[in-house]
Short mmCIF file of C-alpha atoms and ligand atoms in Angstrom, two decimals:
data_model
loop_
_atom_site.label_atom_id
_atom_site.label_comp_id
_atom_site.label_asym_id
_atom_site.label_seq_id
_atom_site.Cartn_x
_atom_site.Cartn_y
_atom_site.Cartn_z
CA MET B 1 -216.27 51.37 -82.87
CA THR B 2 -218.69 54.16 -83.35
CA SER B 3 -218.42 57.28 -85.44
CA ARG B 4 -219.66 59.40 -82.57
CA THR B 5 -217.27 61.91 -81.08
CA ALA B 6 -216.70 61.96 -77.37
CA ILE B 7 -215.33 64.52 -74.92
CA VAL B 8 -213.59 63.06 -71.87
CA LEU B 9 -213.56 65.03 -68.61
CA PHE B 10 -209.86 64.60 -68.15
CA SER B 11 -208.20 65.80 -64.94
CA GLY B 12 -204.89 63.95 -65.33
CA GLY B 13 -205.75 61.45 -62.60
CA GLN B 14 -205.90 57.66 -62.65
CA ASP B 15 -209.66 57.47 -63.20
CA SER B 16 -209.93 59.98 -66.00
CA THR B 17 -206.86 58.52 -67.75
CA THR B 18 -208.53 55.11 -67.67
CA CYS B 19 -211.68 56.71 -69.04
CA LEU B 20 -209.65 58.35 -71.79
CA ALA B 21 -208.21 54.96 -72.80
CA TRP B 22 -211.70 53.45 -72.75
CA ALA B 23 -212.99 56.24 -75.00
CA LEU B 24 -210.05 56.01 -77.41
CA ASP B 25 -210.76 52.33 -77.76
CA ARG B 26 -214.36 52.98 -78.61
CA TYR B 27 -214.85 56.28 -80.43
CA GLU B 28 -213.45 57.51 -83.68
CA ARG B 29 -212.56 60.89 -82.29
CA VAL B 30 -211.94 61.84 -78.69
CA GLU B 31 -211.36 65.30 -77.29
CA THR B 32 -210.40 66.14 -73.71
CA ILE B 33 -211.53 68.88 -71.36
CA GLY B 34 -209.96 70.02 -68.08
CA PHE B 35 -210.67 72.70 -65.53
CA ASP B 36 -208.44 75.09 -63.65
CA TYR B 37 -210.46 76.11 -60.58
CA GLY B 38 -207.72 77.03 -58.14
CA GLN B 39 -207.22 73.46 -56.95
CA LYS B 40 -204.27 72.97 -54.61
CA HIS B 41 -203.25 69.94 -56.65
CA LYS B 42 -202.77 72.12 -59.71
CA VAL B 43 -199.92 69.85 -60.72
CA GLU B 44 -202.62 67.59 -62.19
CA LEU B 45 -202.95 70.12 -64.99
CA GLU B 46 -199.35 69.42 -65.99
CA CYS B 47 -199.89 65.69 -65.64
CA ARG B 48 -202.76 65.81 -68.12
CA ARG B 49 -200.45 67.33 -70.74
CA THR B 50 -197.84 64.62 -70.13
CA VAL B 51 -200.40 61.82 -70.33
CA ARG B 52 -201.74 63.18 -73.63
CA GLU B 53 -198.21 63.36 -75.00
CA ARG B 54 -197.48 59.79 -73.99
CA ILE B 55 -200.66 58.62 -75.66
CA LEU B 56 -199.68 60.43 -78.84
CA ASN B 57 -196.15 58.96 -78.76
CA ASP B 58 -196.61 55.45 -77.39
CA PHE B 59 -200.05 54.29 -78.48
CA PRO B 60 -200.21 54.28 -82.28
CA GLN B 61 -203.66 52.65 -82.24
CA TRP B 62 -205.07 55.59 -80.25
CA ALA B 63 -202.99 58.57 -81.33
CA PRO B 64 -204.90 59.35 -84.54
CA ARG B 65 -208.17 59.47 -82.60
CA LEU B 66 -206.97 61.86 -79.90
CA GLY B 67 -208.28 65.30 -80.80
CA GLU B 68 -208.19 68.73 -79.24
CA ASP B 69 -207.69 69.53 -75.59
CA HIS B 70 -209.79 72.23 -73.92
CA VAL B 71 -208.72 73.79 -70.62
CA LEU B 72 -211.24 76.13 -69.06
CA ASN B 73 -210.42 78.54 -66.30
CA ILE B 74 -213.18 78.62 -63.69
CA ASP B 75 -211.61 80.50 -60.81
CA VAL B 76 -215.10 81.41 -59.69
CA LEU B 77 -215.56 77.86 -58.35
CA GLY B 78 -212.67 78.36 -55.93
CA LYS B 79 -214.06 81.74 -54.90
CA ILE B 80 -217.55 80.52 -54.02
CA SER B 81 -216.53 77.31 -52.27
CA GLU B 82 -214.22 77.11 -49.29
CA THR B 83 -212.99 73.55 -49.25
CA ALA B 84 -209.86 71.64 -48.39
CA LEU B 85 -209.22 71.26 -52.12
CA THR B 86 -209.22 74.97 -52.86
CA GLY B 87 -208.47 76.70 -49.53
CA ASP B 88 -206.02 76.28 -46.70
CA ALA B 89 -208.04 73.90 -44.51
CA GLU B 90 -206.65 70.47 -43.61
CA ILE B 91 -208.52 67.50 -45.08
CA ALA B 92 -211.15 66.27 -42.57
CA LEU B 93 -214.66 64.97 -42.20
CA GLN B 94 -217.31 67.65 -41.70
CA ALA B 95 -220.13 67.46 -39.18
CA ASP B 96 -222.54 66.33 -41.91
CA GLY B 97 -220.33 63.34 -42.69
CA MET B 98 -219.08 64.81 -45.97
CA PRO B 99 -215.33 65.20 -46.41
CA ASN B 100 -214.36 68.88 -46.60
CA THR B 101 -212.70 68.11 -49.94
CA PHE B 102 -216.21 68.19 -51.41
CA VAL B 103 -216.55 71.13 -53.78
CA PRO B 104 -220.30 71.69 -53.96
CA GLY B 105 -221.63 71.48 -57.49
CA ARG B 106 -218.23 70.82 -59.04
CA ASN B 107 -219.20 67.93 -61.25
CA LEU B 108 -222.49 69.60 -62.16
CA LEU B 109 -220.60 72.65 -63.33
CA PHE B 110 -217.96 70.57 -65.13
CA LEU B 111 -220.63 68.59 -67.00
CA THR B 112 -222.56 71.73 -67.95
CA LEU B 113 -219.43 73.41 -69.32
CA ALA B 114 -218.34 70.23 -71.08
CA ALA B 115 -221.81 69.94 -72.63
CA ALA B 116 -221.55 73.53 -73.89
CA VAL B 117 -218.20 72.72 -75.55
CA ALA B 118 -219.63 69.43 -76.88
CA TYR B 119 -222.57 71.26 -78.43
CA ARG B 120 -220.28 73.65 -80.24
CA ARG B 121 -217.95 70.82 -81.38
CA GLY B 122 -220.69 68.46 -82.52
CA CYS B 123 -219.82 65.87 -79.88
CA THR B 124 -222.67 63.78 -78.49
CA VAL B 125 -220.95 61.83 -75.74
CA LEU B 126 -219.42 63.01 -72.47
CA VAL B 127 -217.24 60.56 -70.60
CA GLY B 128 -216.45 60.95 -66.89
CA GLY B 129 -214.71 58.91 -64.22
CA MET B 130 -217.48 59.28 -61.61
CA CYS B 131 -217.80 56.22 -59.46
CA GLU B 132 -220.21 55.13 -56.75
CA THR B 133 -218.26 52.12 -55.57
CA ASP B 134 -215.48 53.46 -53.42
CA TYR B 135 -215.90 57.18 -53.77
CA SER B 136 -215.64 59.68 -50.96
CA GLY B 137 -219.40 60.05 -50.65
CA TYR B 138 -219.64 62.92 -53.08
CA PRO B 139 -223.28 63.17 -54.13
CA ASP B 140 -222.33 64.58 -57.52
CA CYS B 141 -220.62 61.28 -58.42
CA ARG B 142 -223.80 59.25 -58.08
CA ASP B 143 -225.25 57.37 -60.99
CA ASN B 144 -228.65 59.02 -60.57
CA THR B 145 -227.02 62.47 -60.52
CA MET B 146 -225.35 61.58 -63.83
CA LYS B 147 -228.60 60.32 -65.31
CA ALA B 148 -230.44 63.46 -64.18
CA MET B 149 -227.69 65.63 -65.71
CA GLN B 150 -227.90 63.71 -68.97
CA VAL B 151 -231.62 64.42 -69.18
CA ALA B 152 -231.29 68.06 -68.07
CA LEU B 153 -228.48 68.84 -70.50
CA SER B 154 -230.16 67.01 -73.41
CA LEU B 155 -233.40 68.93 -72.80
CA GLY B 156 -231.74 72.26 -72.09
CA MET B 157 -229.63 72.15 -75.22
CA ALA B 158 -232.25 70.40 -77.39
CA THR B 159 -229.77 67.70 -78.31
CA THR B 160 -229.13 64.08 -77.47
CA LEU B 161 -226.22 63.97 -75.12
CA VAL B 162 -225.08 60.75 -73.52
CA ILE B 163 -223.04 60.74 -70.30
CA GLU B 164 -220.88 57.61 -70.12
CA THR B 165 -219.33 56.61 -66.78
CA PRO B 166 -217.37 53.39 -67.37
CA LEU B 167 -216.04 53.27 -63.80
CA MET B 168 -219.37 53.80 -62.03
CA TRP B 169 -219.70 50.28 -60.59
CA ILE B 170 -216.12 49.12 -60.27
CA ASP B 171 -213.71 49.68 -57.38
CA LYS B 172 -210.14 50.98 -57.51
CA ALA B 173 -208.56 47.54 -57.86
CA GLU B 174 -210.84 46.86 -60.82
CA THR B 175 -209.92 50.26 -62.27
CA TRP B 176 -206.24 49.17 -62.32
CA ARG B 177 -207.24 45.88 -63.91
CA PHE B 178 -209.42 47.69 -66.45
CA ALA B 179 -206.49 49.92 -67.48
CA ALA B 180 -204.26 46.89 -67.92
CA ARG B 181 -206.88 45.28 -70.14
CA LEU B 182 -207.31 48.42 -72.25
CA GLY B 183 -203.67 49.39 -72.74
CA GLY B 184 -201.53 46.65 -71.22
CA GLU B 185 -198.38 47.19 -69.18
CA LYS B 186 -197.66 50.34 -71.15
CA LEU B 187 -200.80 52.08 -69.95
CA VAL B 188 -200.30 50.89 -66.38
CA LYS B 189 -196.86 52.49 -66.51
CA VAL B 190 -198.29 55.80 -67.75
CA ILE B 191 -200.80 55.72 -64.88
CA GLN B 192 -198.10 54.94 -62.31
CA GLU B 193 -195.66 57.56 -63.53
CA ASP B 194 -197.68 60.40 -64.97
CA THR B 195 -201.17 60.57 -63.52
CA HIS B 196 -201.89 62.54 -60.39
CA THR B 197 -204.33 61.71 -57.63
CA CYS B 198 -202.96 63.21 -54.39
CA TYR B 199 -205.12 65.99 -52.94
CA ARG B 200 -202.02 67.65 -51.48
CA GLY B 201 -200.37 67.91 -54.88
CA ASP B 202 -197.36 65.86 -53.69
CA ARG B 203 -195.14 64.65 -56.57
CA GLN B 204 -192.00 64.24 -54.43
CA HIS B 205 -192.73 60.78 -53.05
CA PHE B 206 -192.91 57.94 -55.55
CA HIS B 207 -194.57 54.62 -54.69
CA GLU B 208 -195.36 51.63 -56.86
CA TRP B 209 -198.92 52.96 -57.23
CA GLY B 210 -197.69 56.41 -58.23
CA SER B 211 -196.67 59.75 -56.71
CA GLY B 212 -198.34 61.23 -53.66
CA CYS B 213 -198.24 61.94 -49.95
CA GLY B 214 -199.59 58.45 -49.26
CA THR B 215 -201.86 59.61 -46.43
CA CYS B 216 -204.61 61.80 -47.92
CA PRO B 217 -207.91 60.01 -48.75
CA ALA B 218 -207.17 60.05 -52.50
CA CYS B 219 -203.72 58.48 -52.05
CA GLU B 220 -205.07 55.88 -49.63
CA LEU B 221 -207.77 54.78 -52.05
CA ARG B 222 -205.37 54.59 -54.97
CA ALA B 223 -202.71 52.70 -52.98
CA ALA B 224 -205.20 50.20 -51.53
CA GLY B 225 -206.68 49.60 -54.98
CA TYR B 226 -203.23 48.94 -56.41
CA ARG B 227 -202.33 46.47 -53.63
CA ASN B 228 -205.66 44.64 -54.03
CA TRP B 229 -205.14 44.43 -57.77
CA GLN B 230 -201.65 43.00 -57.27
CA LYS B 231 -203.08 40.43 -54.86
CA GLY B 232 -205.64 39.48 -57.49
CA MET B 233 -208.57 40.78 -55.47
ZN1 ZN P 301 -201.96 62.38 -51.02
#
């Protein structure tokens, strides 16, 4: 346990919920930050409220540490980037090999805004669910990108800011296992029922791994991870 205060980049998805649990286990005070940027899967913004409520109600060891929630509106990100996450396009691979769900600069912007809030709130740690293991190839999820951002933000704000990425080197099956270790069956249930991953914003279809269309890249990753975890892989 450390007395440092952390801000978790919390989208309401599986990864950021696992990161939130990790942070609550480790830091005395944990705040959350989320972004409304015109994402099609806006339902995740409601999920993040539900997940926070369940943590407050069902996890007495963590509830006293869970601090304020910050939701920032950054419509401008949707306006300057035409992607399958913010526009009408179907999800596909682009000619450069990058999925068209890639929102250029998204994580860089998120981290910069989170750092600005952290500065004002006296927080010295940012926690994010970025992962290089089975990600969609987004360059702004890379470990070196995170390290460069940590240095740039620390220098630019004349402070010592640490960016923690507890999921960086684990795959989706290990992320499920990690959640079970942090918060037991109870946390796994919260992740199954109340976190959102599907790019299409589908909450109609429920599977053992959670709600979603089952066919978009985000659903496929999450479902495969769940099955591998169940198989003990
Ligand atoms: Zn989906």
